[in-house]
C-alpha atoms as an extended CHARMM CRD file, in Angstrom:
* protein
*
       199  EXT
         1         1  UNK       CA            -48.7040000000      -70.5100000000      -15.3210000000  PROA      1               0.0000000000
         2         2  UNK       CA            -49.3970000000      -68.9620000000      -18.8230000000  PROA      2               0.0000000000
         3         3  UNK       CA            -46.7390000000      -66.7710000000      -20.0420000000  PROA      3               0.0000000000
         4         4  UNK       CA            -48.0630000000      -63.4990000000      -20.1540000000  PROA      4               0.0000000000
         5         5  UNK       CA            -46.5880000000      -60.4780000000      -22.0240000000  PROA      5               0.0000000000
         6         6  UNK       CA            -43.3320000000      -59.4530000000      -20.7830000000  PROA      6               0.0000000000
         7         7  UNK       CA            -42.8120000000      -56.0840000000      -19.4700000000  PROA      7               0.0000000000
         8         8  UNK       CA            -39.9730000000      -53.7390000000      -20.0800000000  PROA      8               0.0000000000
         9         9  UNK       CA            -38.9150000000      -51.5110000000      -17.2890000000  PROA      9               0.0000000000
        10        10  UNK       CA            -38.2570000000      -47.7490000000      -18.3180000000  PROA      10              0.0000000000
        11        11  UNK       CA            -34.3080000000      -46.8480000000      -18.4650000000  PROA      11              0.0000000000
        12        12  UNK       CA            -33.8240000000      -43.3710000000      -16.8320000000  PROA      12              0.0000000000
        13        13  UNK       CA            -32.7420000000      -40.8900000000      -19.2870000000  PROA      13              0.0000000000
        14        14  UNK       CA            -33.4430000000      -43.3210000000      -22.2500000000  PROA      14              0.0000000000
        15        15  UNK       CA            -36.2980000000      -42.9750000000      -24.5240000000  PROA      15              0.0000000000
        16        16  UNK       CA            -37.1230000000      -44.2630000000      -28.0290000000  PROA      16              0.0000000000
        17        17  UNK       CA            -35.4380000000      -42.6430000000      -30.8520000000  PROA      17              0.0000000000
        18        18  UNK       CA            -37.1070000000      -39.6520000000      -31.9330000000  PROA      18              0.0000000000
        19        19  UNK       CA            -39.3010000000      -39.1560000000      -28.7070000000  PROA      19              0.0000000000
        20        20  UNK       CA            -39.1870000000      -35.6540000000      -27.6920000000  PROA      20              0.0000000000
        21        21  UNK       CA            -37.7740000000      -34.6700000000      -24.4520000000  PROA      21              0.0000000000
        22        22  UNK       CA            -39.9740000000      -33.5350000000      -21.7320000000  PROA      22              0.0000000000
        23        23  UNK       CA            -38.0300000000      -30.5810000000      -21.8280000000  PROA      23              0.0000000000
        24        24  UNK       CA            -38.0410000000      -29.4900000000      -25.1810000000  PROA      24              0.0000000000
        25        25  UNK       CA            -41.9490000000      -28.9610000000      -24.9000000000  PROA      25              0.0000000000
        26        26  UNK       CA            -42.4510000000      -31.0310000000      -28.2280000000  PROA      26              0.0000000000
        27        27  UNK       CA            -45.5110000000      -32.7330000000      -29.2250000000  PROA      27              0.0000000000
        28        28  UNK       CA            -45.5370000000      -36.7220000000      -28.4480000000  PROA      28              0.0000000000
        29        29  UNK       CA            -44.5660000000      -38.7230000000      -31.4650000000  PROA      29              0.0000000000
        30        30  UNK       CA            -42.8350000000      -35.7450000000      -33.0980000000  PROA      30              0.0000000000
        31        31  UNK       CA            -39.7930000000      -36.9130000000      -34.5920000000  PROA      31              0.0000000000
        32        32  UNK       CA            -36.6460000000      -34.6680000000      -34.3620000000  PROA      32              0.0000000000
        33        33  UNK       CA            -35.0440000000      -33.5980000000      -37.5010000000  PROA      33              0.0000000000
        34        34  UNK       CA            -32.7660000000      -35.7440000000      -39.1240000000  PROA      34              0.0000000000
        35        35  UNK       CA            -29.3490000000      -35.0230000000      -38.0680000000  PROA      35              0.0000000000
        36        36  UNK       CA            -29.8900000000      -32.3930000000      -35.1500000000  PROA      36              0.0000000000
        37        37  UNK       CA            -28.5830000000      -33.0440000000      -31.7160000000  PROA      37              0.0000000000
        38        38  UNK       CA            -30.2480000000      -31.8270000000      -28.7890000000  PROA      38              0.0000000000
        39        39  UNK       CA            -28.5000000000      -28.5610000000      -27.4600000000  PROA      39              0.0000000000
        40        40  UNK       CA            -27.3760000000      -28.9460000000      -23.9890000000  PROA      40              0.0000000000
        41        41  UNK       CA            -29.0090000000      -26.8740000000      -21.4640000000  PROA      41              0.0000000000
        42        42  UNK       CA            -27.2830000000      -23.6940000000      -20.3150000000  PROA      42              0.0000000000
        43        43  UNK       CA            -26.4860000000      -23.5980000000      -16.5370000000  PROA      43              0.0000000000
        44        44  UNK       CA            -25.5920000000      -19.9070000000      -15.1900000000  PROA      44              0.0000000000
        45        45  UNK       CA            -23.0440000000      -19.9500000000      -12.6210000000  PROA      45              0.0000000000
        46        46  UNK       CA            -23.5000000000      -17.6420000000       -9.5930000000  PROA      46              0.0000000000
        47        47  UNK       CA            -21.5140000000      -14.4630000000       -9.8070000000  PROA      47              0.0000000000
        48        48  UNK       CA            -19.5350000000      -13.5600000000       -6.6220000000  PROA      48              0.0000000000
        49        49  UNK       CA            -19.1610000000       -9.8320000000       -6.0370000000  PROA      49              0.0000000000
        50        50  UNK       CA            -15.9370000000       -8.7560000000       -5.1540000000  PROA      50              0.0000000000
        51        51  UNK       CA            -15.4880000000       -7.8500000000       -1.2990000000  PROA      51              0.0000000000
        52        52  UNK       CA            -13.4000000000       -4.8700000000       -0.9470000000  PROA      52              0.0000000000
        53        53  UNK       CA            -10.7270000000       -4.9670000000       -3.4800000000  PROA      53              0.0000000000
        54        54  UNK       CA            -10.5600000000       -1.6620000000       -3.6680000000  PROA      54              0.0000000000
        55        55  UNK       CA            -10.9190000000       -0.8490000000       -0.1420000000  PROA      55              0.0000000000
        56        56  UNK       CA             -7.3730000000        1.4430000000        0.0330000000  PROA      56              0.0000000000
        57        57  UNK       CA             -8.9100000000        3.8570000000       -2.5920000000  PROA      57              0.0000000000
        58        58  UNK       CA            -12.0350000000        4.1950000000       -0.4210000000  PROA      58              0.0000000000
        59        59  UNK       CA             -9.9400000000        5.9500000000        2.2560000000  PROA      59              0.0000000000
        60        60  UNK       CA             -9.9480000000        9.9340000000        2.2740000000  PROA      60              0.0000000000
        61        61  UNK       CA             -6.7210000000       11.0320000000        0.9830000000  PROA      61              0.0000000000
        62        62  UNK       CA             -6.1330000000       12.9600000000        4.4180000000  PROA      62              0.0000000000
        63        63  UNK       CA             -5.9450000000        9.5050000000        6.2520000000  PROA      63              0.0000000000
        64        64  UNK       CA             -2.7590000000        8.7230000000        4.2600000000  PROA      64              0.0000000000
        65        65  UNK       CA             -1.2790000000       11.6930000000        5.6830000000  PROA      65              0.0000000000
        66        66  UNK       CA             -1.4260000000       10.1790000000        9.0370000000  PROA      66              0.0000000000
        67        67  UNK       CA             -0.2470000000        6.8470000000        7.7210000000  PROA      67              0.0000000000
        68        68  UNK       CA              2.5540000000        8.1870000000        5.8990000000  PROA      68              0.0000000000
        69        69  UNK       CA              3.7410000000       10.1610000000        8.9690000000  PROA      69              0.0000000000
        70        70  UNK       CA              3.6720000000        7.1190000000       10.9240000000  PROA      70              0.0000000000
        71        71  UNK       CA              5.2090000000        4.8260000000        8.2740000000  PROA      71              0.0000000000
        72        72  UNK       CA              8.2790000000        7.7100000000        8.0190000000  PROA      72              0.0000000000
        73        73  UNK       CA              8.4850000000        7.4890000000       11.8840000000  PROA      73              0.0000000000
        74        74  UNK       CA              8.8250000000        3.8000000000       11.8580000000  PROA      74              0.0000000000
        75        75  UNK       CA             11.5680000000        3.8420000000        9.0680000000  PROA      75              0.0000000000
        76        76  UNK       CA             13.3510000000        6.9900000000       10.6250000000  PROA      76              0.0000000000
        77        77  UNK       CA             13.6280000000        5.6490000000       14.2860000000  PROA      77              0.0000000000
        78        78  UNK       CA             15.9740000000        2.8860000000       13.6910000000  PROA      78              0.0000000000
        79        79  UNK       CA             18.0050000000        4.6250000000       11.2450000000  PROA      79              0.0000000000
        80        80  UNK       CA             18.5820000000        7.4530000000       13.4260000000  PROA      80              0.0000000000
        81        81  UNK       CA             19.4340000000        4.9970000000       16.3120000000  PROA      81              0.0000000000
        82        82  UNK       CA             22.1910000000        3.2690000000       14.3800000000  PROA      82              0.0000000000
        83        83  UNK       CA             23.3750000000        6.3990000000       12.7060000000  PROA      83              0.0000000000
        84        84  UNK       CA             23.7550000000        8.2080000000       16.2510000000  PROA      84              0.0000000000
        85        85  UNK       CA             25.1970000000        4.7360000000       17.8730000000  PROA      85              0.0000000000
        86        86  UNK       CA             27.9590000000        4.5870000000       15.1130000000  PROA      86              0.0000000000
        87        87  UNK       CA             28.7900000000        8.6000000000       15.6990000000  PROA      87              0.0000000000
        88        88  UNK       CA             29.0160000000        8.1770000000       19.4050000000  PROA      88              0.0000000000
        89        89  UNK       CA             31.6360000000        5.3850000000       19.1860000000  PROA      89              0.0000000000
        90        90  UNK       CA             33.3760000000        7.6900000000       16.7090000000  PROA      90              0.0000000000
        91        91  UNK       CA             33.0870000000       10.6420000000       19.1280000000  PROA      91              0.0000000000
        92        92  UNK       CA             34.4530000000        8.3980000000       22.2130000000  PROA      92              0.0000000000
        93        93  UNK       CA             37.3780000000        7.1840000000       19.8860000000  PROA      93              0.0000000000
        94        94  UNK       CA             38.1630000000       10.9020000000       19.2000000000  PROA      94              0.0000000000
        95        95  UNK       CA             41.0600000000       12.5460000000       21.1880000000  PROA      95              0.0000000000
        96        96  UNK       CA             42.3430000000       15.5590000000       19.8770000000  PROA      96              0.0000000000
        97        97  UNK       CA             40.1510000000       18.8930000000       19.6250000000  PROA      97              0.0000000000
        98        98  UNK       CA             39.5650000000       18.7720000000       15.7660000000  PROA      98              0.0000000000
        99        99  UNK       CA             37.8860000000       15.6370000000       15.6890000000  PROA      99              0.0000000000
       100       100  UNK       CA             35.0160000000       16.2500000000       17.9790000000  PROA      100             0.0000000000
       101       101  UNK       CA             33.9330000000       19.4410000000       15.3840000000  PROA      101             0.0000000000
       102       102  UNK       CA             34.1220000000       16.6220000000       12.2650000000  PROA      102             0.0000000000
       103       103  UNK       CA             32.2740000000       14.1780000000       14.4010000000  PROA      103             0.0000000000
       104       104  UNK       CA             29.3270000000       16.7970000000       14.8880000000  PROA      104             0.0000000000
       105       105  UNK       CA             29.4000000000       17.7370000000       11.4310000000  PROA      105             0.0000000000
       106       106  UNK       CA             28.9980000000       14.0940000000       10.2900000000  PROA      106             0.0000000000
       107       107  UNK       CA             26.5660000000       13.5900000000       13.0410000000  PROA      107             0.0000000000
       108       108  UNK       CA             24.0480000000       16.2760000000       11.2330000000  PROA      108             0.0000000000
       109       109  UNK       CA             25.0770000000       15.1980000000        7.9600000000  PROA      109             0.0000000000
       110       110  UNK       CA             24.0750000000       11.5680000000        8.4540000000  PROA      110             0.0000000000
       111       111  UNK       CA             21.0840000000       12.3720000000       10.4970000000  PROA      111             0.0000000000
       112       112  UNK       CA             19.9410000000       14.1720000000        7.5310000000  PROA      112             0.0000000000
       113       113  UNK       CA             20.1900000000       11.3990000000        5.2690000000  PROA      113             0.0000000000
       114       114  UNK       CA             18.5390000000        8.9920000000        7.4740000000  PROA      114             0.0000000000
       115       115  UNK       CA             15.7170000000       11.4260000000        7.7640000000  PROA      115             0.0000000000
       116       116  UNK       CA             15.5050000000       11.7800000000        3.9390000000  PROA      116             0.0000000000
       117       117  UNK       CA             15.5680000000        8.0500000000        3.4240000000  PROA      117             0.0000000000
       118       118  UNK       CA             12.9700000000        7.6660000000        5.9850000000  PROA      118             0.0000000000
       119       119  UNK       CA             10.5920000000       10.1810000000        3.7210000000  PROA      119             0.0000000000
       120       120  UNK       CA             11.3750000000        8.5480000000        0.8360000000  PROA      120             0.0000000000
       121       121  UNK       CA              9.9840000000        5.3680000000        2.5590000000  PROA      121             0.0000000000
       122       122  UNK       CA              6.8420000000        6.8180000000        3.9320000000  PROA      122             0.0000000000
       123       123  UNK       CA              6.2020000000        8.6560000000        0.8730000000  PROA      123             0.0000000000
       124       124  UNK       CA              6.6310000000        5.2500000000       -1.3090000000  PROA      124             0.0000000000
       125       125  UNK       CA              3.8920000000        3.9480000000        1.0730000000  PROA      125             0.0000000000
       126       126  UNK       CA              1.2730000000        6.7860000000        0.3410000000  PROA      126             0.0000000000
       127       127  UNK       CA              2.1390000000        6.6780000000       -3.5040000000  PROA      127             0.0000000000
       128       128  UNK       CA              1.8380000000        3.0000000000       -3.9700000000  PROA      128             0.0000000000
       129       129  UNK       CA             -1.0140000000        2.1200000000       -1.6360000000  PROA      129             0.0000000000
       130       130  UNK       CA             -2.9350000000        5.6650000000       -1.1980000000  PROA      130             0.0000000000
       131       131  UNK       CA             -5.5820000000        5.3250000000       -3.5890000000  PROA      131             0.0000000000
       132       132  UNK       CA             -6.8880000000        8.9350000000       -4.2750000000  PROA      132             0.0000000000
       133       133  UNK       CA             -3.7860000000       10.0830000000       -2.6250000000  PROA      133             0.0000000000
       134       134  UNK       CA             -0.6720000000       11.1950000000       -4.2650000000  PROA      134             0.0000000000
       135       135  UNK       CA              2.3390000000       13.2890000000       -4.1720000000  PROA      135             0.0000000000
       136       136  UNK       CA              0.5160000000       16.1010000000       -2.4280000000  PROA      136             0.0000000000
       137       137  UNK       CA             -0.3930000000       13.8120000000        0.5820000000  PROA      137             0.0000000000
       138       138  UNK       CA              3.0700000000       11.8150000000        0.5850000000  PROA      138             0.0000000000
       139       139  UNK       CA              4.8410000000       15.5860000000        1.0050000000  PROA      139             0.0000000000
       140       140  UNK       CA              2.5710000000       16.7760000000        3.5540000000  PROA      140             0.0000000000
       141       141  UNK       CA              3.1380000000       13.5500000000        5.5370000000  PROA      141             0.0000000000
       142       142  UNK       CA              6.9710000000       14.4430000000        5.3090000000  PROA      142             0.0000000000
       143       143  UNK       CA              6.3600000000       17.9470000000        6.4970000000  PROA      143             0.0000000000
       144       144  UNK       CA              4.3670000000       16.5760000000        9.3430000000  PROA      144             0.0000000000
       145       145  UNK       CA              7.2350000000       14.3940000000       10.5130000000  PROA      145             0.0000000000
       146       146  UNK       CA              9.7660000000       17.0970000000       10.3170000000  PROA      146             0.0000000000
       147       147  UNK       CA              7.5560000000       19.5040000000       12.3680000000  PROA      147             0.0000000000
       148       148  UNK       CA              7.0110000000       16.8950000000       14.8840000000  PROA      148             0.0000000000
       149       149  UNK       CA             11.0890000000       16.1800000000       14.8810000000  PROA      149             0.0000000000
       150       150  UNK       CA             11.5010000000       19.8810000000       15.3560000000  PROA      150             0.0000000000
       151       151  UNK       CA              9.2180000000       20.5430000000       18.2170000000  PROA      151             0.0000000000
       152       152  UNK       CA             10.7090000000       17.3380000000       19.9290000000  PROA      152             0.0000000000
       153       153  UNK       CA             14.2070000000       19.1420000000       19.6600000000  PROA      153             0.0000000000
       154       154  UNK       CA             12.9810000000       22.5240000000       21.0910000000  PROA      154             0.0000000000
       155       155  UNK       CA             11.4290000000       20.8160000000       23.9360000000  PROA      155             0.0000000000
       156       156  UNK       CA             14.8580000000       19.5240000000       24.5840000000  PROA      156             0.0000000000
       157       157  UNK       CA             15.9310000000       23.2720000000       25.0520000000  PROA      157             0.0000000000
       158       158  UNK       CA             18.9970000000       22.9680000000       22.9900000000  PROA      158             0.0000000000
       159       159  UNK       CA             20.6940000000       26.4700000000       22.6960000000  PROA      159             0.0000000000
       160       160  UNK       CA             19.9120000000       27.8750000000       19.0330000000  PROA      160             0.0000000000
       161       161  UNK       CA             17.9490000000       31.1190000000       19.3930000000  PROA      161             0.0000000000
       162       162  UNK       CA             14.6640000000       32.1010000000       17.7270000000  PROA      162             0.0000000000
       163       163  UNK       CA             16.2230000000       32.8870000000       14.6180000000  PROA      163             0.0000000000
       164       164  UNK       CA             18.2530000000       29.5340000000       14.2850000000  PROA      164             0.0000000000
       165       165  UNK       CA             14.9150000000       27.6950000000       15.3860000000  PROA      165             0.0000000000
       166       166  UNK       CA             13.0580000000       29.2870000000       12.5160000000  PROA      166             0.0000000000
       167       167  UNK       CA             15.7370000000       28.3880000000        9.9390000000  PROA      167             0.0000000000
       168       168  UNK       CA             15.9800000000       24.8170000000       11.4040000000  PROA      168             0.0000000000
       169       169  UNK       CA             12.2340000000       24.4690000000       11.0820000000  PROA      169             0.0000000000
       170       170  UNK       CA             12.4530000000       25.5740000000        7.3970000000  PROA      170             0.0000000000
       171       171  UNK       CA             15.0890000000       23.3150000000        6.6110000000  PROA      171             0.0000000000
       172       172  UNK       CA             13.5720000000       20.1110000000        8.1400000000  PROA      172             0.0000000000
       173       173  UNK       CA             10.4180000000       20.7920000000        6.5440000000  PROA      173             0.0000000000
       174       174  UNK       CA             11.8300000000       21.1240000000        3.3550000000  PROA      174             0.0000000000
       175       175  UNK       CA             13.9680000000       18.1720000000        3.2660000000  PROA      175             0.0000000000
       176       176  UNK       CA             10.8730000000       15.8930000000        4.7100000000  PROA      176             0.0000000000
       177       177  UNK       CA              8.5160000000       17.6780000000        1.9550000000  PROA      177             0.0000000000
       178       178  UNK       CA             10.9810000000       17.0830000000       -0.8460000000  PROA      178             0.0000000000
       179       179  UNK       CA             11.9370000000       13.5710000000        0.2560000000  PROA      179             0.0000000000
       180       180  UNK       CA              8.4440000000       12.0640000000        1.0040000000  PROA      180             0.0000000000
       181       181  UNK       CA              7.4540000000       13.7780000000       -2.3000000000  PROA      181             0.0000000000
       182       182  UNK       CA              9.9790000000       11.9120000000       -4.3840000000  PROA      182             0.0000000000
       183       183  UNK       CA              9.1030000000        8.4980000000       -2.8050000000  PROA      183             0.0000000000
       184       184  UNK       CA              5.5670000000        9.7070000000       -3.6640000000  PROA      184             0.0000000000
       185       185  UNK       CA              6.1580000000        9.8890000000       -6.9330000000  PROA      185             0.0000000000
       186       186  UNK       CA              8.1020000000        6.6000000000       -7.0780000000  PROA      186             0.0000000000
       187       187  UNK       CA              5.1440000000        4.9210000000       -5.4780000000  PROA      187             0.0000000000
       188       188  UNK       CA              2.8720000000        6.2580000000       -8.0480000000  PROA      188             0.0000000000
       189       189  UNK       CA              4.7600000000        4.6980000000      -10.8970000000  PROA      189             0.0000000000
       190       190  UNK       CA              5.0560000000        1.5550000000       -9.2320000000  PROA      190             0.0000000000
       191       191  UNK       CA              1.1320000000        1.1550000000       -9.0800000000  PROA      191             0.0000000000
       192       192  UNK       CA             -0.0930000000       -2.1810000000      -11.0160000000  PROA      192             0.0000000000
       193       193  UNK       CA             -2.4220000000       -1.1650000000      -13.8780000000  PROA      193             0.0000000000
       194       194  UNK       CA             -1.7330000000        2.4670000000      -13.7490000000  PROA      194             0.0000000000
       195       195  UNK       CA             -2.1540000000        5.1680000000      -11.2430000000  PROA      195             0.0000000000
       196       196  UNK       CA             -5.9730000000        6.5020000000      -10.4420000000  PROA      196             0.0000000000
       197       197  UNK       CA             -6.0300000000       10.2890000000      -10.7940000000  PROA      197             0.0000000000
       198       198  UNK       CA             -4.1880000000       11.4750000000       -7.8620000000  PROA      198             0.0000000000
       199       199  UNK       CA             -2.0760000000       14.4880000000       -7.4940000000  PROA      199             0.0000000000
């Protein structure tokens, strides 16, 4: 066998120095400028669209009145149960005639404190996560809770008279709205990145 000409296999990605890349669109045989390096091809990464990061802000503000009402009730019920359990034990231990009056006054005062704390908690939820909702919706949720609690007490038939019940409603609504308004203000201050335009 005669020795024929040796063939060289082409290397992938290789090429003669100065040979243009097929992507560069240069003419065959044209040498690249001396000292120039081929620019890497730019790749565009796919942009992922955010999927509902501001979902809470899309809710109508009045939705947060209902959510604040539910949150206030959830916070108030265990607090009221704990307060009344402690006061019931105090009432059972009282033996003289003046002790029940003091215990009843303490019962009213501690229940007011428990209701106010629950209003602050519910209002804070509205102010912190309420999107376009703000102090006004937080105060409205506290007023709704106070009205429902007043209606529940009225249905039990406690003797208070029409004037007494009217005054009790005003006092409860004022306490609930004020406490929830304060909680909503604290929630607005706690928002990350600054609070949106809320009332």
